[in-house]
């Protein structure tokens, strides 16, 4: 439902549209709301999740949907995966840091 300006600028209509028309499925080319930066992207996702308390958000960050060998999860997700043999915890929890433009470092 949301993307960042950085990601939207990389969108290649010349590849996506022909593939979509060939597949006869238009669902993959709906244009999401474009937000200025990563911080506002996170905020928009959490705001529209209708959680009573935003601190309970369960977030999964996927760097590349074509390669799911490593993902990042929020601390609230840990109870769901800690005993699941498909997952390996690679680090301790850490804070996300943003640059002056609001993008993740």
mmCIF file of N, CA and C in Angstrom:
data_model
loop_
_atom_site.group_PDB
_atom_site.id
_atom_site.type_symbol
_atom_site.label_atom_id
_atom_site.label_comp_id
_atom_site.label_asym_id
_atom_site.label_seq_id
_atom_site.Cartn_x
_atom_site.Cartn_y
_atom_site.Cartn_z
ATOM 1 N N UNK A 1 0.804 -1.207 0.000
ATOM 2 C CA UNK A 1 0.000 0.000 0.000
ATOM 3 C C UNK A 1 0.842 1.265 0.000
ATOM 4 N N UNK A 2 2.116 1.145 0.422
ATOM 5 C CA UNK A 2 2.995 2.307 0.503
ATOM 6 C C UNK A 2 4.350 1.989 -0.109
ATOM 7 N N UNK A 3 5.005 3.006 -0.598
ATOM 8 C CA UNK A 3 6.387 2.889 -1.042
ATOM 9 C C UNK A 3 7.077 4.216 -0.769
ATOM 10 N N UNK A 4 8.375 4.234 -0.952
ATOM 11 C CA UNK A 4 9.128 5.473 -0.771
ATOM 12 C C UNK A 4 9.447 6.077 -2.132
ATOM 13 N N UNK A 5 9.751 7.343 -2.129
ATOM 14 C CA UNK A 5 10.116 8.029 -3.373
ATOM 15 C C UNK A 5 11.303 7.332 -4.037
ATOM 16 N N UNK A 6 12.297 6.948 -3.210
ATOM 17 C CA UNK A 6 13.477 6.255 -3.747
ATOM 18 C C UNK A 6 13.095 4.994 -4.506
ATOM 19 N N UNK A 7 12.210 4.195 -3.931
ATOM 20 C CA UNK A 7 11.786 2.950 -4.581
ATOM 21 C C UNK A 7 10.939 3.236 -5.820
ATOM 22 N N UNK A 8 10.057 4.217 -5.731
ATOM 23 C CA UNK A 8 9.184 4.543 -6.864
ATOM 24 C C UNK A 8 9.987 5.013 -8.070
ATOM 25 N N UNK A 9 11.080 5.725 -7.823
ATOM 26 C CA UNK A 9 11.906 6.219 -8.929
ATOM 27 C C UNK A 9 12.610 5.086 -9.668
ATOM 28 N N UNK A 10 12.721 3.917 -9.046
ATOM 29 C CA UNK A 10 13.364 2.759 -9.677
ATOM 30 C C UNK A 10 12.372 1.892 -10.453
ATOM 31 N N UNK A 11 11.096 2.190 -10.330
ATOM 32 C CA UNK A 11 10.066 1.383 -10.977
ATOM 33 C C UNK A 11 10.207 1.474 -12.491
ATOM 34 N N UNK A 12 10.241 0.339 -13.154
ATOM 35 C CA UNK A 12 10.432 0.291 -14.604
ATOM 36 C C UNK A 12 9.125 -0.127 -15.283
ATOM 37 N N UNK A 13 8.366 0.874 -15.725
ATOM 38 C CA UNK A 13 7.088 0.612 -16.381
ATOM 39 C C UNK A 13 7.270 -0.188 -17.670
ATOM 40 N N UNK A 14 8.391 0.013 -18.369
ATOM 41 C CA UNK A 14 8.594 -0.652 -19.663
ATOM 42 C C UNK A 14 8.736 -2.165 -19.518
ATOM 43 N N UNK A 15 9.134 -2.636 -18.350
ATOM 44 C CA UNK A 15 9.208 -4.081 -18.109
ATOM 45 C C UNK A 15 7.938 -4.604 -17.447
ATOM 46 N N UNK A 16 7.425 -3.843 -16.497
ATOM 47 C CA UNK A 16 6.287 -4.311 -15.709
ATOM 48 C C UNK A 16 5.006 -4.402 -16.529
ATOM 49 N N UNK A 17 4.703 -3.389 -17.300
ATOM 50 C CA UNK A 17 3.442 -3.386 -18.041
ATOM 51 C C UNK A 17 3.343 -4.526 -19.056
ATOM 52 N N UNK A 18 4.345 -4.754 -19.906
ATOM 53 C CA UNK A 18 4.232 -5.889 -20.837
ATOM 54 C C UNK A 18 4.093 -7.237 -20.114
ATOM 55 N N UNK A 19 4.838 -7.426 -19.027
ATOM 56 C CA UNK A 19 4.727 -8.676 -18.264
ATOM 57 C C UNK A 19 3.320 -8.843 -17.700
ATOM 58 N N UNK A 20 2.760 -7.759 -17.204
ATOM 59 C CA UNK A 20 1.422 -7.797 -16.626
ATOM 60 C C UNK A 20 0.379 -8.106 -17.693
ATOM 61 N N UNK A 21 0.488 -7.465 -18.838
ATOM 62 C CA UNK A 21 -0.466 -7.716 -19.920
ATOM 63 C C UNK A 21 -0.369 -9.149 -20.426
ATOM 64 N N UNK A 22 0.841 -9.669 -20.505
ATOM 65 C CA UNK A 22 1.036 -11.053 -20.945
ATOM 66 C C UNK A 22 0.407 -12.031 -19.954
ATOM 67 N N UNK A 23 0.560 -11.744 -18.673
ATOM 68 C CA UNK A 23 0.020 -12.622 -17.628
ATOM 69 C C UNK A 23 -1.481 -12.442 -17.420
ATOM 70 N N UNK A 24 -2.049 -11.383 -17.999
ATOM 71 C CA UNK A 24 -3.474 -11.077 -17.853
ATOM 72 C C UNK A 24 -3.873 -10.813 -16.403
ATOM 73 N N UNK A 25 -2.924 -10.348 -15.609
ATOM 74 C CA UNK A 25 -3.176 -10.037 -14.198
ATOM 75 C C UNK A 25 -2.744 -8.605 -13.916
ATOM 76 N N UNK A 26 -3.684 -7.732 -13.633
ATOM 77 C CA UNK A 26 -3.333 -6.328 -13.409
ATOM 78 C C UNK A 26 -3.106 -5.988 -11.943
ATOM 79 N N UNK A 27 -3.346 -6.921 -11.057
ATOM 80 C CA UNK A 27 -3.196 -6.644 -9.626
ATOM 81 C C UNK A 27 -1.798 -6.225 -9.223
ATOM 82 N N UNK A 28 -0.792 -6.675 -9.949
ATOM 83 C CA UNK A 28 0.589 -6.371 -9.593
ATOM 84 C C UNK A 28 1.059 -4.988 -9.974
ATOM 85 N N UNK A 29 0.232 -4.225 -10.679
ATOM 86 C CA UNK A 29 0.689 -2.901 -11.109
ATOM 87 C C UNK A 29 -0.119 -1.770 -10.490
ATOM 88 N N UNK A 30 -0.754 -2.024 -9.393
ATOM 89 C CA UNK A 30 -1.434 -0.946 -8.681
ATOM 90 C C UNK A 30 -0.369 -0.037 -8.083
ATOM 91 N N UNK A 31 -0.525 1.253 -8.255
ATOM 92 C CA UNK A 31 0.492 2.193 -7.780
ATOM 93 C C UNK A 31 0.208 2.546 -6.326
ATOM 94 N N UNK A 32 1.158 2.261 -5.429
ATOM 95 C CA UNK A 32 0.956 2.559 -4.007
ATOM 96 C C UNK A 32 1.165 4.044 -3.710
ATOM 97 N N UNK A 33 0.758 4.445 -2.530
ATOM 98 C CA UNK A 33 1.012 5.801 -2.071
ATOM 99 C C UNK A 33 2.525 5.973 -1.927
ATOM 100 N N UNK A 34 3.065 7.052 -2.483
ATOM 101 C CA UNK A 34 4.508 7.304 -2.447
ATOM 102 C C UNK A 34 4.807 8.293 -1.326
ATOM 103 N N UNK A 35 5.646 7.863 -0.395
ATOM 104 C CA UNK A 35 6.022 8.704 0.742
ATOM 105 C C UNK A 35 7.462 9.177 0.572
ATOM 106 N N UNK A 36 7.795 10.325 1.168
ATOM 107 C CA UNK A 36 9.107 10.933 0.939
ATOM 108 C C UNK A 36 10.305 10.112 1.397
ATOM 109 N N UNK A 37 10.135 9.300 2.456
ATOM 110 C CA UNK A 37 11.302 8.603 3.004
ATOM 111 C C UNK A 37 10.886 7.363 3.793
ATOM 112 N N UNK A 38 11.886 6.620 4.254
ATOM 113 C CA UNK A 38 11.647 5.376 4.990
ATOM 114 C C UNK A 38 10.895 5.602 6.295
ATOM 115 N N UNK A 39 11.275 6.635 7.032
ATOM 116 C CA UNK A 39 10.629 6.900 8.323
ATOM 117 C C UNK A 39 9.125 7.102 8.129
ATOM 118 N N UNK A 40 8.757 7.920 7.150
ATOM 119 C CA UNK A 40 7.335 8.159 6.914
ATOM 120 C C UNK A 40 6.643 6.913 6.362
ATOM 121 N N UNK A 41 7.382 6.070 5.665
ATOM 122 C CA UNK A 41 6.829 4.799 5.211
ATOM 123 C C UNK A 41 6.455 3.905 6.386
ATOM 124 N N UNK A 42 7.369 3.769 7.336
ATOM 125 C CA UNK A 42 7.084 2.991 8.547
ATOM 126 C C UNK A 42 5.887 3.588 9.285
ATOM 127 N N UNK A 43 5.897 4.901 9.445
ATOM 128 C CA UNK A 43 4.816 5.561 10.177
ATOM 129 C C UNK A 43 3.461 5.329 9.510
ATOM 130 N N UNK A 44 3.415 5.429 8.184
ATOM 131 C CA UNK A 44 2.153 5.234 7.464
ATOM 132 C C UNK A 44 1.648 3.803 7.621
ATOM 133 N N UNK A 45 2.552 2.840 7.526
ATOM 134 C CA UNK A 45 2.152 1.432 7.675
ATOM 135 C C UNK A 45 1.584 1.165 9.060
ATOM 136 N N UNK A 46 2.257 1.661 10.071
ATOM 137 C CA UNK A 46 1.800 1.424 11.441
ATOM 138 C C UNK A 46 0.502 2.176 11.706
ATOM 139 N N UNK A 47 0.414 3.422 11.237
ATOM 140 C CA UNK A 47 -0.786 4.243 11.447
ATOM 141 C C UNK A 47 -2.018 3.569 10.851
ATOM 142 N N UNK A 48 -1.894 3.007 9.665
ATOM 143 C CA UNK A 48 -3.052 2.416 8.992
ATOM 144 C C UNK A 48 -3.312 0.965 9.395
ATOM 145 N N UNK A 49 -2.521 0.430 10.313
ATOM 146 C CA UNK A 49 -2.741 -0.946 10.777
ATOM 147 C C UNK A 49 -3.867 -1.030 11.803
ATOM 148 N N UNK A 50 -4.333 0.117 12.273
ATOM 149 C CA UNK A 50 -5.423 0.188 13.251
ATOM 150 C C UNK A 50 -5.106 -0.484 14.579
ATOM 151 N N UNK A 51 -3.838 -0.518 14.945
ATOM 152 C CA UNK A 51 -3.463 -1.057 16.250
ATOM 153 C C UNK A 51 -3.871 -0.076 17.344
ATOM 154 N N UNK A 52 -4.341 -0.596 18.461
ATOM 155 C CA UNK A 52 -4.679 0.269 19.588
ATOM 156 C C UNK A 52 -3.420 0.912 20.160
ATOM 157 N N UNK A 53 -2.306 0.194 20.098
ATOM 158 C CA UNK A 53 -1.029 0.692 20.613
ATOM 159 C C UNK A 53 0.054 0.386 19.579
ATOM 160 N N UNK A 54 0.614 1.407 18.961
ATOM 161 C CA UNK A 54 1.611 1.221 17.895
ATOM 162 C C UNK A 54 2.820 0.431 18.370
ATOM 163 N N UNK A 55 3.080 0.434 19.679
ATOM 164 C CA UNK A 55 4.246 -0.294 20.202
ATOM 165 C C UNK A 55 4.082 -1.806 20.104
ATOM 166 N N UNK A 56 2.885 -2.272 19.778
ATOM 167 C CA UNK A 56 2.660 -3.714 19.626
ATOM 168 C C UNK A 56 2.817 -4.172 18.173
ATOM 169 N N UNK A 57 3.199 -3.272 17.295
ATOM 170 C CA UNK A 57 3.342 -3.619 15.870
ATOM 171 C C UNK A 57 4.342 -4.757 15.694
ATOM 172 N N UNK A 58 3.994 -5.678 14.819
ATOM 173 C CA UNK A 58 4.867 -6.805 14.465
ATOM 174 C C UNK A 58 5.324 -6.545 13.037
ATOM 175 N N UNK A 59 6.601 -6.240 12.886
ATOM 176 C CA UNK A 59 7.124 -5.770 11.604
ATOM 177 C C UNK A 59 8.146 -6.751 11.049
ATOM 178 N N UNK A 60 8.041 -7.011 9.761
ATOM 179 C CA UNK A 60 9.031 -7.799 9.035
ATOM 180 C C UNK A 60 9.583 -6.903 7.940
ATOM 181 N N UNK A 61 10.888 -6.765 7.901
ATOM 182 C CA UNK A 61 11.545 -5.960 6.868
ATOM 183 C C UNK A 61 12.256 -6.917 5.915
ATOM 184 N N UNK A 62 11.858 -6.861 4.648
ATOM 185 C CA UNK A 62 12.430 -7.733 3.625
ATOM 186 C C UNK A 62 13.207 -6.859 2.655
ATOM 187 N N UNK A 63 14.504 -7.077 2.569
ATOM 188 C CA UNK A 63 15.349 -6.266 1.688
ATOM 189 C C UNK A 63 15.123 -6.594 0.221
ATOM 190 N N UNK A 64 14.913 -7.871 -0.074
ATOM 191 C CA UNK A 64 14.775 -8.303 -1.459
ATOM 192 C C UNK A 64 13.784 -9.465 -1.495
ATOM 193 N N UNK A 65 12.607 -9.232 -2.045
ATOM 194 C CA UNK A 65 11.581 -10.279 -2.052
ATOM 195 C C UNK A 65 11.945 -11.459 -2.946
ATOM 196 N N UNK A 66 12.969 -11.307 -3.775
ATOM 197 C CA UNK A 66 13.428 -12.425 -4.602
ATOM 198 C C UNK A 66 14.422 -13.308 -3.863
ATOM 199 N N UNK A 67 14.888 -12.842 -2.693
ATOM 200 C CA UNK A 67 15.870 -13.591 -1.910
ATOM 201 C C UNK A 67 15.501 -13.460 -0.431
ATOM 202 N N UNK A 68 14.827 -14.467 0.083
ATOM 203 C CA UNK A 68 14.332 -14.400 1.455
ATOM 204 C C UNK A 68 15.232 -15.126 2.449
ATOM 205 N N UNK A 69 16.514 -15.219 2.148
ATOM 206 C CA UNK A 69 17.412 -15.921 3.062
ATOM 207 C C UNK A 69 17.664 -15.125 4.330
ATOM 208 N N UNK A 70 17.550 -13.809 4.274
ATOM 209 C CA UNK A 70 17.686 -12.978 5.472
ATOM 210 C C UNK A 70 16.591 -11.929 5.483
ATOM 211 N N UNK A 71 15.911 -11.843 6.622
ATOM 212 C CA UNK A 71 14.899 -10.817 6.842
ATOM 213 C C UNK A 71 15.164 -10.212 8.214
ATOM 214 N N UNK A 72 14.576 -9.080 8.472
ATOM 215 C CA UNK A 72 14.655 -8.473 9.794
ATOM 216 C C UNK A 72 13.254 -8.461 10.388
ATOM 217 N N UNK A 73 13.156 -8.776 11.666
ATOM 218 C CA UNK A 73 11.860 -8.750 12.337
ATOM 219 C C UNK A 73 11.952 -7.887 13.586
ATOM 220 N N UNK A 74 10.832 -7.287 13.942
ATOM 221 C CA UNK A 74 10.779 -6.492 15.164
ATOM 222 C C UNK A 74 10.791 -7.424 16.373
ATOM 223 N N UNK A 75 11.124 -6.867 17.518
ATOM 224 C CA UNK A 75 11.146 -7.672 18.748
ATOM 225 C C UNK A 75 9.790 -8.321 19.010
ATOM 226 N N UNK A 76 8.714 -7.653 18.620
ATOM 227 C CA UNK A 76 7.379 -8.217 18.827
ATOM 228 C C UNK A 76 7.135 -9.471 17.996
ATOM 229 N N UNK A 77 7.939 -9.702 16.965
ATOM 230 C CA UNK A 77 7.802 -10.902 16.134
ATOM 231 C C UNK A 77 8.573 -12.090 16.700
ATOM 232 N N UNK A 78 9.542 -11.835 17.560
ATOM 233 C CA UNK A 78 10.407 -12.910 18.050
ATOM 234 C C UNK A 78 9.652 -14.092 18.655
ATOM 235 N N UNK A 79 8.633 -13.878 19.483
ATOM 236 C CA UNK A 79 7.922 -15.040 20.036
ATOM 237 C C UNK A 79 7.319 -15.946 18.956
ATOM 238 N N UNK A 80 7.002 -15.391 17.804
ATOM 239 C CA UNK A 80 6.410 -16.181 16.720
ATOM 240 C C UNK A 80 7.428 -17.032 15.979
ATOM 241 N N UNK A 81 8.697 -16.661 16.048
ATOM 242 C CA UNK A 81 9.699 -17.386 15.256
ATOM 243 C C UNK A 81 10.775 -18.075 16.081
ATOM 244 N N UNK A 82 10.879 -17.754 17.352
ATOM 245 C CA UNK A 82 12.004 -18.221 18.168
ATOM 246 C C UNK A 82 12.118 -19.747 18.193
ATOM 247 N N UNK A 83 10.998 -20.454 18.189
ATOM 248 C CA UNK A 83 11.025 -21.920 18.242
ATOM 249 C C UNK A 83 10.751 -22.563 16.887
ATOM 250 N N UNK A 84 10.775 -21.773 15.844
ATOM 251 C CA UNK A 84 10.512 -22.277 14.494
ATOM 252 C C UNK A 84 11.845 -22.611 13.825
ATOM 253 N N UNK A 85 12.043 -23.871 13.491
ATOM 254 C CA UNK A 85 13.336 -24.315 12.944
ATOM 255 C C UNK A 85 13.659 -23.703 11.581
ATOM 256 N N UNK A 86 12.683 -23.088 10.942
ATOM 257 C CA UNK A 86 12.950 -22.444 9.647
ATOM 258 C C UNK A 86 13.703 -21.124 9.805
ATOM 259 N N UNK A 87 13.783 -20.636 11.038
ATOM 260 C CA UNK A 87 14.418 -19.346 11.291
ATOM 261 C C UNK A 87 15.629 -19.501 12.188
ATOM 262 N N UNK A 88 16.617 -18.679 11.945
ATOM 263 C CA UNK A 88 17.814 -18.611 12.786
ATOM 264 C C UNK A 88 18.012 -17.153 13.180
ATOM 265 N N UNK A 89 18.129 -16.894 14.469
ATOM 266 C CA UNK A 89 18.359 -15.537 14.962
ATOM 267 C C UNK A 89 19.841 -15.222 14.775
ATOM 268 N N UNK A 90 20.143 -14.188 14.006
ATOM 269 C CA UNK A 90 21.533 -13.867 13.674
ATOM 270 C C UNK A 90 22.135 -12.752 14.518
ATOM 271 N N UNK A 91 21.280 -11.986 15.220
ATOM 272 C CA UNK A 91 21.829 -10.896 16.031
ATOM 273 C C UNK A 91 20.867 -10.548 17.155
ATOM 274 N N UNK A 92 21.375 -9.758 18.054
ATOM 275 C CA UNK A 92 20.543 -9.214 19.122
ATOM 276 C C UNK A 92 19.683 -8.093 18.529
ATOM 277 N N UNK A 93 18.572 -7.755 19.190
ATOM 278 C CA UNK A 93 17.765 -6.624 18.710
ATOM 279 C C UNK A 93 18.590 -5.334 18.670
ATOM 280 N N UNK A 94 18.240 -4.464 17.759
ATOM 281 C CA UNK A 94 18.928 -3.176 17.629
ATOM 282 C C UNK A 94 17.948 -2.120 17.140
ATOM 283 N N UNK A 95 18.304 -0.882 17.373
ATOM 284 C CA UNK A 95 17.494 0.255 16.933
ATOM 285 C C UNK A 95 17.730 0.516 15.454
ATOM 286 N N UNK A 96 16.687 0.920 14.759
ATOM 287 C CA UNK A 96 16.856 1.377 13.383
ATOM 288 C C UNK A 96 17.310 2.830 13.425
ATOM 289 N N UNK A 97 18.233 3.176 12.562
ATOM 290 C CA UNK A 97 18.737 4.545 12.516
ATOM 291 C C UNK A 97 18.443 5.152 11.153
ATOM 292 N N UNK A 98 18.050 6.408 11.179
ATOM 293 C CA UNK A 98 17.700 7.135 9.967
ATOM 294 C C UNK A 98 18.663 8.292 9.759
ATOM 295 N N UNK A 99 18.911 8.640 8.500
ATOM 296 C CA UNK A 99 19.748 9.805 8.211
ATOM 297 C C UNK A 99 18.902 11.072 8.321
ATOM 298 N N UNK A 100 19.495 12.221 8.040
ATOM 299 C CA UNK A 100 18.797 13.501 8.163
ATOM 300 C C UNK A 100 17.616 13.624 7.205
ATOM 301 N N UNK A 101 17.607 12.818 6.151
ATOM 302 C CA UNK A 101 16.502 12.843 5.190
ATOM 303 C C UNK A 101 15.384 11.874 5.567
ATOM 304 N N UNK A 102 15.569 11.120 6.647
ATOM 305 C CA UNK A 102 14.552 10.174 7.089
ATOM 306 C C UNK A 102 14.665 8.798 6.470
ATOM 307 N N UNK A 103 15.795 8.527 5.796
ATOM 308 C CA UNK A 103 15.999 7.212 5.184
ATOM 309 C C UNK A 103 16.856 6.335 6.080
ATOM 310 N N UNK A 104 16.583 5.042 6.055
ATOM 311 C CA UNK A 104 17.349 4.100 6.867
ATOM 312 C C UNK A 104 18.812 4.110 6.482
ATOM 313 N N UNK A 105 19.650 4.014 7.500
ATOM 314 C CA UNK A 105 21.093 3.915 7.255
ATOM 315 C C UNK A 105 21.463 2.468 7.033
#
